[in-house]
Amino acid sequence: MAHAVAPESALRDALLAVELARRAGWTIAELSDVYYLALLYHIGCTGAVAMQSRLGGGDDVNVRRWMSEVDYADQRAMMRTVATKVAPRWSAAGWAQGLAGMATANRDLPDALASVAEVASRLSQRLGAGPSVTEALVHAYGRWDGKVFPALPSGPDLSAKARLVHLVHVAQTYAQAGGVEAADGVVRRRSGGEFDPELARLWLENSHDLVRSLSEDSVWAQVLGAEPGPHKKVASGHLDEVTGALADFVDLASRYTRGHSARVASLAEGAARQAGLPEEAVATVRRAGQVHDLGMLAVPNRVWTRNGALDAADWERIRLHPYHTHRILSLAAPLRAVAAVAASHHERLDGSGYHRGLQAAGLAMPGRVLAVAEAYQSMREDRARRPALSQAEASRLLREEASAKRLDARAVESVLLAAGQPRQAGRSGRGGPADLTEREVDVLRALARGLTNKEIGARLHISGATVHTHVINIYGKIRVKTRAGATLFALEQGLTDS
């Protein structure tokens, strides 16, 4: 996704790497290492966005794609790639930046890829990869001949796992574009230079069988079935470390977002507690805050750093980044609840948000809280098109959005309280829409679950007569006459989730 390459490219790398390592006679433990190494090979890509953006005239996404194919020691090939594949994508405003990037590419490239490798190693450790995988990632871009990256070892001193996965990644990229003959051609040309000659020979002897073994459809099932044992699973207690690592992975991409996801997560967590959500929902909101911007990596960096108006195409890219977030996270069963909340961070109650244009009935309270927390935190940070807003100005704008019924009023007050802002006069903090009191919100929630007045009284430790009085008051405030109407109101206001 962040490389503009064919979908499931890393999965194909993992399948081919395991099979090539098996044919090389490697142990089960080594097969496991190359499997995870291939999957995590690009986890550090955000560490070099600045350099890639300069070279791409602001389009770092496609630069990562094209530059992953070239031989970095072949200056003519690099310039040819830039001239024929990268430069044609430069916008009019990006030409100066792109030309400057070309002028400094040779100087900046080793440091940029060293940054990618170091970030990948550190993040993979936090994600739960073993030490042999994290150590191999440091050598991820090393070459057999030692050129380009003098700080790394060369020849047999370079990590064998890194050598194998690097060869497989380049060969698989060429196979996707031009078939197995194209893959064999690049492996043959770079054998003894970029690639270990013994691994290159092994690839060339087996390439047709290896590429043929890949499913023509989605390879997800094939990859899951090929995972060498013992299978690594993320314990529930480690899930926060995973989402925290993903937050830092995303936030490295831009100087405007350093620490943004962690701050949103902390604010959303505090607001969820202020709103009275149960602890399970609080944890989901916190994790959703950490990963909500994962999809922004599908958007070229120039869009986020442009100091001026965006065109329609760029706005469409921005509108789709929550979709990419949801698509990525929903593939992992433990993160599906998080994915649903994270994808809601730009939705609005009146349907004016994105990417799905949901209205109030489709937005539960966790998503409403995250949307407000993200809006407030973004306003309090510098952006390319404006400086950070003051606390007072951000608070005023949020309350205006609540008054216009675009943001949830309860969520707004909860976020502002969590941010240390004073409670708005006349509000009880955990009260609800339509001036419902905290107790009336509790009664409405119970009513919406189908409980009778007697059952509501037992649950809330109040008498049936008191419940009846609350119900009459609720009906008057929300302007309904039936339980069905009250239930619909509760659904529209996200009051059925806790």
GROMACS .gro file of C-alpha atoms in nm, residues 14-482:
model
  469
   14ALA     CA    1   0.727  -1.446   0.211
   15LEU     CA    2   0.606  -1.750   0.015
   16LEU     CA    3   0.896  -1.738  -0.229
   17ALA     CA    4   1.154  -1.672   0.043
   18VAL     CA    5   1.042  -1.971   0.249
   19GLU     CA    6   1.043  -2.201  -0.052
   20LEU     CA    7   1.382  -2.081  -0.177
   21ALA     CA    8   1.528  -2.124   0.174
   22ARG     CA    9   1.378  -2.473   0.190
   23ARG     CA   10   1.546  -2.566  -0.137
   24ALA     CA   11   1.871  -2.430   0.004
   25GLY     CA   12   1.838  -2.683   0.289
   26TRP     CA   13   1.785  -2.432   0.567
   27THR     CA   14   1.644  -2.533   0.907
   28ILE     CA   15   1.284  -2.487   1.020
   29ALA     CA   16   1.396  -2.202   1.249
   30GLU     CA   17   1.566  -2.030   0.954
   31LEU     CA   18   1.256  -2.078   0.738
   32SER     CA   19   1.053  -1.909   1.010
   33ASP     CA   20   1.295  -1.617   1.022
   34VAL     CA   21   1.288  -1.552   0.647
   35TYR     CA   22   0.906  -1.575   0.651
   36TYR     CA   23   0.874  -1.294   0.905
   37LEU     CA   24   1.169  -1.103   0.760
   38ALA     CA   25   0.996  -1.088   0.422
   39LEU     CA   26   0.672  -0.967   0.579
   40LEU     CA   27   0.852  -0.696   0.777
   41TYR     CA   28   1.101  -0.600   0.506
   42HIS     CA   29   0.950  -0.254   0.447
   43ILE     CA   30   0.827  -0.175   0.800
   44GLY     CA   31   1.088   0.101   0.822
   45CYS     CA   32   0.995   0.277   0.496
   46THR     CA   33   0.863   0.588   0.672
   47GLY     CA   34   1.214   0.654   0.802
   48ALA     CA   35   1.319   0.781   0.458
   49VAL     CA   36   1.010   0.970   0.344
   50ALA     CA   37   1.190   1.307   0.337
   51MET     CA   38   1.456   1.188   0.091
   52GLN     CA   39   1.208   0.991  -0.119
   53SER     CA   40   0.977   1.292  -0.131
   54ARG     CA   41   1.258   1.520  -0.254
   55LEU     CA   42   1.350   1.275  -0.529
   56GLY     CA   43   0.988   1.224  -0.627
   57GLY     CA   44   0.893   1.589  -0.646
   58GLY     CA   45   0.674   1.523  -0.342
   59ASP     CA   46   0.552   1.180  -0.454
   60ASP     CA   47   0.733   0.951  -0.210
   61VAL     CA   48   0.487   0.665  -0.267
   62ASN     CA   49   0.584   0.599  -0.628
   63VAL     CA   50   0.952   0.667  -0.561
   64ARG     CA   51   0.955   0.377  -0.316
   65ARG     CA   52   0.807   0.160  -0.586
   66TRP     CA   53   1.043   0.248  -0.869
   67MET     CA   54   1.358   0.278  -0.660
   68SER     CA   55   1.303  -0.068  -0.513
   69GLU     CA   56   1.370  -0.208  -0.861
   70VAL     CA   57   1.700  -0.043  -0.953
   71ASP     CA   58   2.061  -0.141  -0.891
   72TYR     CA   59   2.187   0.141  -0.669
   73ALA     CA   60   2.544   0.090  -0.788
   74ASP     CA   61   2.442   0.155  -1.150
   75GLN     CA   62   2.419   0.533  -1.172
   76ARG     CA   63   2.300   0.532  -1.532
   77ALA     CA   64   2.018   0.292  -1.450
   78MET     CA   65   1.914   0.504  -1.155
   79MET     CA   66   1.904   0.823  -1.359
   80ARG     CA   67   1.718   0.643  -1.637
   81THR     CA   68   1.457   0.525  -1.388
   82VAL     CA   69   1.418   0.874  -1.246
   83ALA     CA   70   1.389   1.027  -1.593
   84THR     CA   71   1.145   0.775  -1.737
   85LYS     CA   72   0.935   0.667  -1.438
   86VAL     CA   73   0.968   0.918  -1.156
   87ALA     CA   74   1.001   1.258  -1.324
   88PRO     CA   75   0.693   1.218  -1.548
   89ARG     CA   76   0.485   1.201  -1.230
   90TRP     CA   77   0.618   1.529  -1.091
   91SER     CA   78   0.360   1.803  -1.063
   92ALA     CA   79   0.444   2.147  -1.195
   93ALA     CA   80   0.516   2.258  -0.840
   94GLY     CA   81   0.731   1.950  -0.777
   95TRP     CA   82   0.989   1.997  -1.054
   96ALA     CA   83   1.227   2.213  -0.851
   97GLN     CA   84   1.209   1.972  -0.559
   98GLY     CA   85   1.259   1.673  -0.788
   99LEU     CA   86   1.562   1.818  -0.963
  100ALA     CA   87   1.718   1.907  -0.629
  101GLY     CA   88   1.650   1.552  -0.512
  102MET     CA   89   1.823   1.409  -0.818
  103ALA     CA   90   2.127   1.624  -0.752
  104THR     CA   91   2.167   1.489  -0.399
  105ALA     CA   92   2.039   1.132  -0.451
  106ASN     CA   93   2.382   0.967  -0.457
  107ARG     CA   94   2.482   1.141  -0.137
  108ASP     CA   95   2.156   1.088   0.048
  109LEU     CA   96   2.068   0.733  -0.057
  110PRO     CA   97   2.295   0.533   0.180
  111ASP     CA   98   2.183   0.731   0.484
  112ALA     CA   99   1.818   0.712   0.382
  113LEU     CA  100   1.820   0.335   0.344
  114ALA     CA  101   2.021   0.297   0.663
  115SER     CA  102   1.740   0.491   0.834
  116VAL     CA  103   1.484   0.253   0.682
  117ALA     CA  104   1.677  -0.048   0.810
  118GLU     CA  105   1.725   0.092   1.159
  119VAL     CA  106   1.360   0.189   1.195
  120ALA     CA  107   1.254  -0.152   1.063
  121SER     CA  108   1.472  -0.329   1.316
  122ARG     CA  109   1.340  -0.128   1.611
  123LEU     CA  110   0.974  -0.149   1.509
  124SER     CA  111   0.994  -0.521   1.435
  125GLN     CA  112   1.125  -0.580   1.787
  126ARG     CA  113   0.824  -0.398   1.931
  127LEU     CA  114   0.592  -0.600   1.708
  128GLY     CA  115   0.728  -0.921   1.856
  129ALA     CA  116   0.978  -1.042   1.597
  130GLY     CA  117   1.267  -1.250   1.726
  131PRO     CA  118   1.623  -1.116   1.759
  132SER     CA  119   1.745  -1.298   1.447
  133VAL     CA  120   1.481  -1.117   1.240
  134THR     CA  121   1.550  -0.774   1.391
  135GLU     CA  122   1.924  -0.820   1.337
  136ALA     CA  123   1.873  -0.929   0.975
  137LEU     CA  124   1.665  -0.620   0.905
  138VAL     CA  125   1.970  -0.404   0.975
  139HIS     CA  126   2.131  -0.571   0.671
  140ALA     CA  127   1.815  -0.555   0.460
  141TYR     CA  128   1.964  -0.337   0.184
  142GLY     CA  129   2.320  -0.466   0.202
  143ARG     CA  130   2.496  -0.588  -0.114
  144TRP     CA  131   2.717  -0.889  -0.177
  145ASP     CA  132   2.988  -0.667  -0.331
  146GLY     CA  133   2.978  -0.412  -0.046
  147LYS     CA  134   2.907  -0.116  -0.275
  148VAL     CA  135   2.678   0.178  -0.186
  149PHE     CA  136   2.658   0.084   0.185
  150PRO     CA  137   3.016   0.080   0.318
  151ALA     CA  138   2.898   0.067   0.680
  152LEU     CA  139   2.749  -0.279   0.623
  153PRO     CA  140   2.943  -0.603   0.585
  154SER     CA  141   2.967  -0.769   0.245
  155GLY     CA  142   2.994  -1.119   0.101
  156PRO     CA  143   2.936  -1.404   0.345
  157ASP     CA  144   2.956  -1.163   0.640
  158LEU     CA  145   2.626  -1.008   0.533
  159SER     CA  146   2.322  -1.174   0.693
  160ALA     CA  147   2.230  -1.477   0.480
  161LYS     CA  148   1.862  -1.426   0.559
  162ALA     CA  149   1.878  -1.065   0.448
  163ARG     CA  150   2.063  -1.169   0.130
  164LEU     CA  151   1.793  -1.421   0.044
  165VAL     CA  152   1.493  -1.199   0.118
  166HIS     CA  153   1.646  -0.905  -0.071
  167LEU     CA  154   1.701  -1.117  -0.380
  168VAL     CA  155   1.351  -1.262  -0.359
  169HIS     CA  156   1.193  -0.917  -0.320
  170VAL     CA  157   1.362  -0.775  -0.630
  171ALA     CA  158   1.299  -1.091  -0.835
  172GLN     CA  159   0.933  -1.104  -0.730
  173THR     CA  160   0.887  -0.736  -0.820
  174TYR     CA  161   1.021  -0.801  -1.170
  175ALA     CA  162   0.816  -1.121  -1.202
  176GLN     CA  163   0.499  -0.925  -1.122
  177ALA     CA  164   0.580  -0.670  -1.391
  178GLY     CA  165   0.728  -0.886  -1.665
  179GLY     CA  166   0.703  -1.253  -1.577
  180VAL     CA  167   0.962  -1.505  -1.467
  181GLU     CA  168   1.192  -1.422  -1.760
  182ALA     CA  169   1.220  -1.064  -1.639
  183ALA     CA  170   1.294  -1.188  -1.288
  184ASP     CA  171   1.562  -1.426  -1.413
  185GLY     CA  172   1.718  -1.151  -1.621
  186VAL     CA  173   1.767  -0.915  -1.329
  187VAL     CA  174   1.896  -1.192  -1.101
  188ARG     CA  175   2.144  -1.304  -1.367
  189ARG     CA  176   2.270  -0.950  -1.429
  190ARG     CA  177   2.316  -0.868  -1.061
  191SER     CA  178   2.465  -1.201  -0.950
  192GLY     CA  179   2.797  -1.139  -0.778
  193GLY     CA  180   2.722  -0.768  -0.746
  194GLU     CA  181   2.403  -0.691  -0.560
  195PHE     CA  182   2.315  -1.058  -0.508
  196ASP     CA  183   2.487  -1.355  -0.348
  197PRO     CA  184   2.595  -1.564  -0.651
  198GLU     CA  185   2.504  -1.894  -0.485
  199LEU     CA  186   2.152  -1.775  -0.401
  200ALA     CA  187   2.124  -1.629  -0.751
  201ARG     CA  188   2.216  -1.969  -0.897
  202LEU     CA  189   1.958  -2.138  -0.674
  203TRP     CA  190   1.689  -1.893  -0.786
  204LEU     CA  191   1.770  -1.943  -1.155
  205GLU     CA  192   1.754  -2.321  -1.116
  206ASN     CA  193   1.412  -2.308  -0.948
  207SER     CA  194   1.249  -1.982  -1.059
  208HIS     CA  195   0.985  -2.131  -1.287
  209ASP     CA  196   0.865  -2.374  -1.020
  210LEU     CA  197   0.878  -2.103  -0.753
  211VAL     CA  198   0.675  -1.846  -0.945
  212ARG     CA  199   0.433  -2.110  -1.071
  213SER     CA  200   0.362  -2.213  -0.712
  214LEU     CA  201   0.202  -1.875  -0.637
  215SER     CA  202  -0.175  -1.865  -0.646
  216GLU     CA  203  -0.323  -1.667  -0.934
  217ASP     CA  204  -0.584  -1.534  -0.693
  218SER     CA  205  -0.530  -1.390  -0.346
  219VAL     CA  206  -0.239  -1.556  -0.168
  220TRP     CA  207  -0.363  -1.492   0.187
  221ALA     CA  208  -0.471  -1.850   0.251
  222GLN     CA  209  -0.154  -1.980   0.091
  223VAL     CA  210   0.065  -1.758   0.309
  224LEU     CA  211  -0.114  -1.853   0.629
  225GLY     CA  212  -0.076  -2.219   0.539
  226ALA     CA  213   0.294  -2.177   0.463
  227GLU     CA  214   0.386  -2.017   0.798
  228PRO     CA  215   0.659  -2.234   0.951
  229GLY     CA  216   0.590  -2.357   1.301
  230PRO     CA  217   0.572  -2.283   1.578
  231HIS     CA  218   0.331  -2.007   1.476
  232LYS     CA  219   0.385  -1.667   1.637
  233LYS     CA  220   0.071  -1.510   1.782
  234VAL     CA  221   0.028  -1.173   1.947
  235ALA     CA  222  -0.092  -1.212   2.304
  236SER     CA  223  -0.379  -0.986   2.406
  237GLY     CA  224  -0.147  -0.818   2.655
  238HIS     CA  225   0.091  -0.724   2.373
  239LEU     CA  226  -0.173  -0.568   2.149
  240ASP     CA  227  -0.111  -0.216   2.279
  241GLU     CA  228   0.259  -0.250   2.196
  242VAL     CA  229   0.167  -0.350   1.841
  243THR     CA  230  -0.073  -0.059   1.789
  244GLY     CA  231   0.177   0.176   1.954
  245ALA     CA  232   0.449   0.062   1.712
  246LEU     CA  233   0.216   0.118   1.418
  247ALA     CA  234   0.143   0.468   1.549
  248ASP     CA  235   0.511   0.558   1.548
  249PHE     CA  236   0.556   0.395   1.205
  250VAL     CA  237   0.291   0.628   1.063
  251ASP     CA  238   0.398   0.942   1.246
  252LEU     CA  239   0.756   0.920   1.117
  253ALA     CA  240   0.630   1.001   0.769
  254SER     CA  241   0.589   1.375   0.821
  255ARG     CA  242   0.739   1.640   1.045
  256TYR     CA  243   0.386   1.765   1.104
  257THR     CA  244   0.268   1.437   1.256
  258ARG     CA  245   0.549   1.336   1.493
  259GLY     CA  246   0.368   1.204   1.800
  260HIS     CA  247   0.024   1.288   1.659
  261SER     CA  248  -0.120   0.937   1.682
  262ALA     CA  249   0.000   0.883   2.037
  263ARG     CA  250  -0.149   1.216   2.145
  264VAL     CA  251  -0.481   1.139   1.977
  265ALA     CA  252  -0.487   0.798   2.146
  266SER     CA  253  -0.418   0.945   2.490
  267LEU     CA  254  -0.679   1.218   2.448
  268ALA     CA  255  -0.940   0.977   2.310
  269GLU     CA  256  -0.878   0.734   2.595
  270GLY     CA  257  -0.932   1.007   2.855
  271ALA     CA  258  -1.242   1.132   2.674
  272ALA     CA  259  -1.388   0.782   2.652
  273ARG     CA  260  -1.361   0.754   3.030
  274GLN     CA  261  -1.513   1.099   3.075
  275ALA     CA  262  -1.804   0.984   2.858
  276GLY     CA  263  -1.855   0.680   3.082
  277LEU     CA  264  -1.767   0.413   2.827
  278PRO     CA  265  -1.681   0.066   2.965
  279GLU     CA  266  -1.313  -0.032   2.986
  280GLU     CA  267  -1.330  -0.260   2.683
  281ALA     CA  268  -1.457   0.030   2.472
  282VAL     CA  269  -1.194   0.261   2.624
  283ALA     CA  270  -0.919   0.020   2.514
  284THR     CA  271  -1.066   0.000   2.165
  285VAL     CA  272  -1.078   0.379   2.135
  286ARG     CA  273  -0.718   0.410   2.257
  287ARG     CA  274  -0.592   0.156   2.003
  288ALA     CA  275  -0.800   0.310   1.726
  289GLY     CA  276  -0.639   0.645   1.807
  290GLN     CA  277  -0.296   0.490   1.769
  291VAL     CA  278  -0.365   0.341   1.426
  292HIS     CA  279  -0.625   0.578   1.280
  293ASP     CA  280  -0.385   0.734   1.028
  294LEU     CA  281  -0.228   0.414   0.897
  295GLY     CA  282  -0.395   0.476   0.561
  296MET     CA  283  -0.230   0.815   0.517
  297LEU     CA  284   0.080   0.635   0.389
  298ALA     CA  285  -0.111   0.569   0.066
  299VAL     CA  286  -0.119   0.946   0.007
  300PRO     CA  287   0.191   1.118  -0.141
  301ASN     CA  288   0.376   1.328   0.115
  302ARG     CA  289   0.337   1.643  -0.096
  303VAL     CA  290  -0.036   1.639  -0.022
  304TRP     CA  291   0.027   1.667   0.352
  305THR     CA  292   0.308   1.924   0.320
  306ARG     CA  293   0.158   2.154   0.056
  307ASN     CA  294   0.127   2.513   0.172
  308GLY     CA  295  -0.170   2.605  -0.039
  309ALA     CA  296  -0.498   2.487  -0.186
  310LEU     CA  297  -0.537   2.119  -0.275
  311ASP     CA  298  -0.687   2.010  -0.604
  312ALA     CA  299  -0.977   1.767  -0.643
  313ALA     CA  300  -0.749   1.466  -0.696
  314ASP     CA  301  -0.556   1.534  -0.378
  315TRP     CA  302  -0.874   1.578  -0.177
  316GLU     CA  303  -0.996   1.245  -0.307
  317ARG     CA  304  -0.673   1.082  -0.189
  318ILE     CA  305  -0.723   1.236   0.154
  319ARG     CA  306  -1.085   1.123   0.168
  320LEU     CA  307  -0.978   0.765   0.101
  321HIS     CA  308  -0.711   0.734   0.370
  322PRO     CA  309  -0.959   0.613   0.638
  323TYR     CA  310  -1.067   0.345   0.389
  324HIS     CA  311  -0.708   0.225   0.359
  325THR     CA  312  -0.680   0.224   0.739
  326HIS     CA  313  -0.989   0.004   0.767
  327ARG     CA  314  -0.881  -0.226   0.486
  328ILE     CA  315  -0.541  -0.293   0.641
  329LEU     CA  316  -0.653  -0.339   1.001
  330SER     CA  317  -0.963  -0.547   0.930
  331LEU     CA  318  -0.749  -0.826   0.786
  332ALA     CA  319  -0.637  -0.910   1.142
  333ALA     CA  320  -0.918  -1.058   1.353
  334PRO     CA  321  -0.796  -0.909   1.685
  335LEU     CA  322  -0.802  -0.560   1.530
  336ARG     CA  323  -1.139  -0.564   1.354
  337ALA     CA  324  -1.321  -0.376   1.629
  338VAL     CA  325  -1.035  -0.125   1.634
  339ALA     CA  326  -1.054  -0.097   1.253
  340ALA     CA  327  -1.421  -0.002   1.260
  341VAL     CA  328  -1.362   0.279   1.511
  342ALA     CA  329  -1.040   0.399   1.345
  343ALA     CA  330  -1.215   0.427   1.008
  344SER     CA  331  -1.468   0.666   1.162
  345HIS     CA  332  -1.226   0.938   1.262
  346HIS     CA  333  -1.337   1.178   0.987
  347GLU     CA  334  -1.708   1.091   0.986
  348ARG     CA  335  -1.964   1.352   1.093
  349LEU     CA  336  -2.315   1.312   1.235
  350ASP     CA  337  -2.480   1.494   0.943
  351GLY     CA  338  -2.318   1.273   0.680
  352SER     CA  339  -2.071   1.538   0.564
  353GLY     CA  340  -1.763   1.340   0.673
  354TYR     CA  341  -1.561   1.073   0.493
  355HIS     CA  342  -1.489   0.813   0.368
  356ARG     CA  343  -1.832   0.649   0.401
  357GLY     CA  344  -2.041   0.959   0.471
  358LEU     CA  345  -2.208   0.793   0.768
  359GLN     CA  346  -2.482   0.973   0.959
  360ALA     CA  347  -2.559   0.972   1.330
  361ALA     CA  348  -2.741   0.636   1.331
  362GLY     CA  349  -2.430   0.467   1.191
  363LEU     CA  350  -2.181   0.617   1.438
  364ALA     CA  351  -2.148   0.461   1.782
  365MET     CA  352  -2.000   0.656   2.071
  366PRO     CA  353  -1.643   0.520   2.044
  367GLY     CA  354  -1.618   0.649   1.686
  368ARG     CA  355  -1.772   0.982   1.785
  369VAL     CA  356  -1.518   1.027   2.063
  370LEU     CA  357  -1.228   0.945   1.832
  371ALA     CA  358  -1.353   1.186   1.566
  372VAL     CA  359  -1.362   1.472   1.817
  373ALA     CA  360  -1.026   1.380   1.973
  374GLU     CA  361  -0.863   1.370   1.630
  375ALA     CA  362  -1.018   1.703   1.530
  376TYR     CA  363  -0.908   1.876   1.852
  377GLN     CA  364  -0.555   1.735   1.847
  378SER     CA  365  -0.506   1.824   1.480
  379MET     CA  366  -0.620   2.182   1.546
  380ARG     CA  367  -0.367   2.207   1.830
  381GLU     CA  368  -0.077   2.108   1.601
  382ASP     CA  369   0.103   2.297   1.324
  383ARG     CA  370   0.010   2.199   0.972
  384ALA     CA  371   0.159   2.303   0.638
  385ARG     CA  372  -0.136   2.529   0.564
  386ARG     CA  373  -0.179   2.687   0.908
  387PRO     CA  374  -0.019   2.726   1.251
  388ALA     CA  375  -0.151   2.546   1.558
  389LEU     CA  376  -0.468   2.691   1.707
  390SER     CA  377  -0.494   2.797   2.070
  391GLN     CA  378  -0.685   2.587   2.322
  392ALA     CA  379  -0.961   2.846   2.336
  393GLU     CA  380  -0.999   2.864   1.958
  394ALA     CA  381  -0.997   2.484   1.918
  395SER     CA  382  -1.258   2.453   2.194
  396ARG     CA  383  -1.477   2.718   2.034
  397LEU     CA  384  -1.464   2.546   1.694
  398LEU     CA  385  -1.550   2.207   1.842
  399ARG     CA  386  -1.851   2.348   2.024
  400GLU     CA  387  -1.965   2.519   1.705
  401GLU     CA  388  -1.947   2.183   1.529
  402ALA     CA  389  -2.151   2.028   1.808
  403SER     CA  390  -2.411   2.305   1.783
  404ALA     CA  391  -2.433   2.241   1.408
  405LYS     CA  392  -2.483   1.870   1.490
  406ARG     CA  393  -2.177   1.761   1.298
  407LEU     CA  394  -1.991   1.644   1.609
  408ASP     CA  395  -2.146   1.473   1.911
  409ALA     CA  396  -2.198   1.724   2.194
  410ARG     CA  397  -2.128   1.469   2.467
  411ALA     CA  398  -1.809   1.361   2.292
  412VAL     CA  399  -1.699   1.723   2.250
  413GLU     CA  400  -1.739   1.801   2.620
  414SER     CA  401  -1.566   1.474   2.712
  415VAL     CA  402  -1.268   1.550   2.488
  416LEU     CA  403  -1.238   1.905   2.619
  417LEU     CA  404  -1.251   1.784   2.978
  418ALA     CA  405  -0.983   1.523   2.899
  419ALA     CA  406  -0.775   1.801   2.742
  420GLY     CA  407  -0.797   2.001   3.064
  421GLN     CA  408  -1.050   2.257   2.939
  422PRO     CA  409  -1.313   2.391   3.179
  423ARG     CA  410  -1.661   2.243   3.162
  424GLN     CA  411  -1.907   2.454   2.966
  425ALA     CA  412  -2.151   2.636   3.191
  426GLY     CA  413  -2.477   2.446   3.234
  427ARG     CA  414  -2.330   2.107   3.141
  428SER     CA  415  -2.288   1.818   3.383
  429GLY     CA  416  -2.001   1.657   3.198
  430ARG     CA  417  -2.162   1.319   3.140
  431GLY     CA  418  -2.501   1.448   3.043
  432GLY     CA  419  -2.640   1.384   2.700
  433PRO     CA  420  -2.800   1.547   2.399
  434ALA     CA  421  -3.125   1.742   2.424
  435ASP     CA  422  -3.020   1.852   2.774
  436LEU     CA  423  -3.071   1.501   2.914
  437THR     CA  424  -2.920   1.460   3.257
  438GLU     CA  425  -2.671   1.187   3.332
  439ARG     CA  426  -2.943   0.979   3.501
  440GLU     CA  427  -3.180   1.031   3.209
  441VAL     CA  428  -2.910   0.909   2.970
  442ASP     CA  429  -2.874   0.595   3.183
  443VAL     CA  430  -3.251   0.538   3.175
  444LEU     CA  431  -3.265   0.596   2.798
  445ARG     CA  432  -2.984   0.347   2.739
  446ALA     CA  433  -3.166   0.084   2.943
  447LEU     CA  434  -3.495   0.162   2.771
  448ALA     CA  435  -3.329   0.125   2.431
  449ARG     CA  436  -3.210  -0.222   2.531
  450GLY     CA  437  -3.573  -0.325   2.578
  451LEU     CA  438  -3.582  -0.328   2.958
  452THR     CA  439  -3.913  -0.267   3.137
  453ASN     CA  440  -3.949   0.013   3.390
  454LYS     CA  441  -3.919  -0.244   3.669
  455GLU     CA  442  -3.601  -0.390   3.519
  456ILE     CA  443  -3.456  -0.043   3.470
  457GLY     CA  444  -3.529   0.043   3.832
  458ALA     CA  445  -3.359  -0.275   3.953
  459ARG     CA  446  -3.054  -0.209   3.740
  460LEU     CA  447  -3.021   0.158   3.844
  461HIS     CA  448  -3.133   0.101   4.206
  462ILE     CA  449  -3.427   0.340   4.182
  463SER     CA  450  -3.802   0.288   4.215
  464GLY     CA  451  -4.033   0.209   3.925
  465ALA     CA  452  -4.219   0.536   3.987
  466THR     CA  453  -3.893   0.729   3.954
  467VAL     CA  454  -3.816   0.548   3.630
  468HIS     CA  455  -4.161   0.641   3.500
  469THR     CA  456  -4.097   1.008   3.581
  470HIS     CA  457  -3.761   0.996   3.404
  471VAL     CA  458  -3.921   0.836   3.096
  472ILE     CA  459  -4.184   1.112   3.076
  473ASN     CA  460  -3.914   1.377   3.105
  474ILE     CA  461  -3.701   1.203   2.841
  475TYR     CA  462  -3.992   1.185   2.597
  476GLY     CA  463  -4.055   1.555   2.640
  477LYS     CA  464  -3.690   1.654   2.590
  478ILE     CA  465  -3.629   1.440   2.282
  479ARG     CA  466  -3.978   1.502   2.140
  480VAL     CA  467  -4.099   1.144   2.100
  481LYS     CA  468  -4.406   0.961   2.224
  482THR     CA  469  -4.311   0.593   2.210
   0.00000   0.00000   0.00000
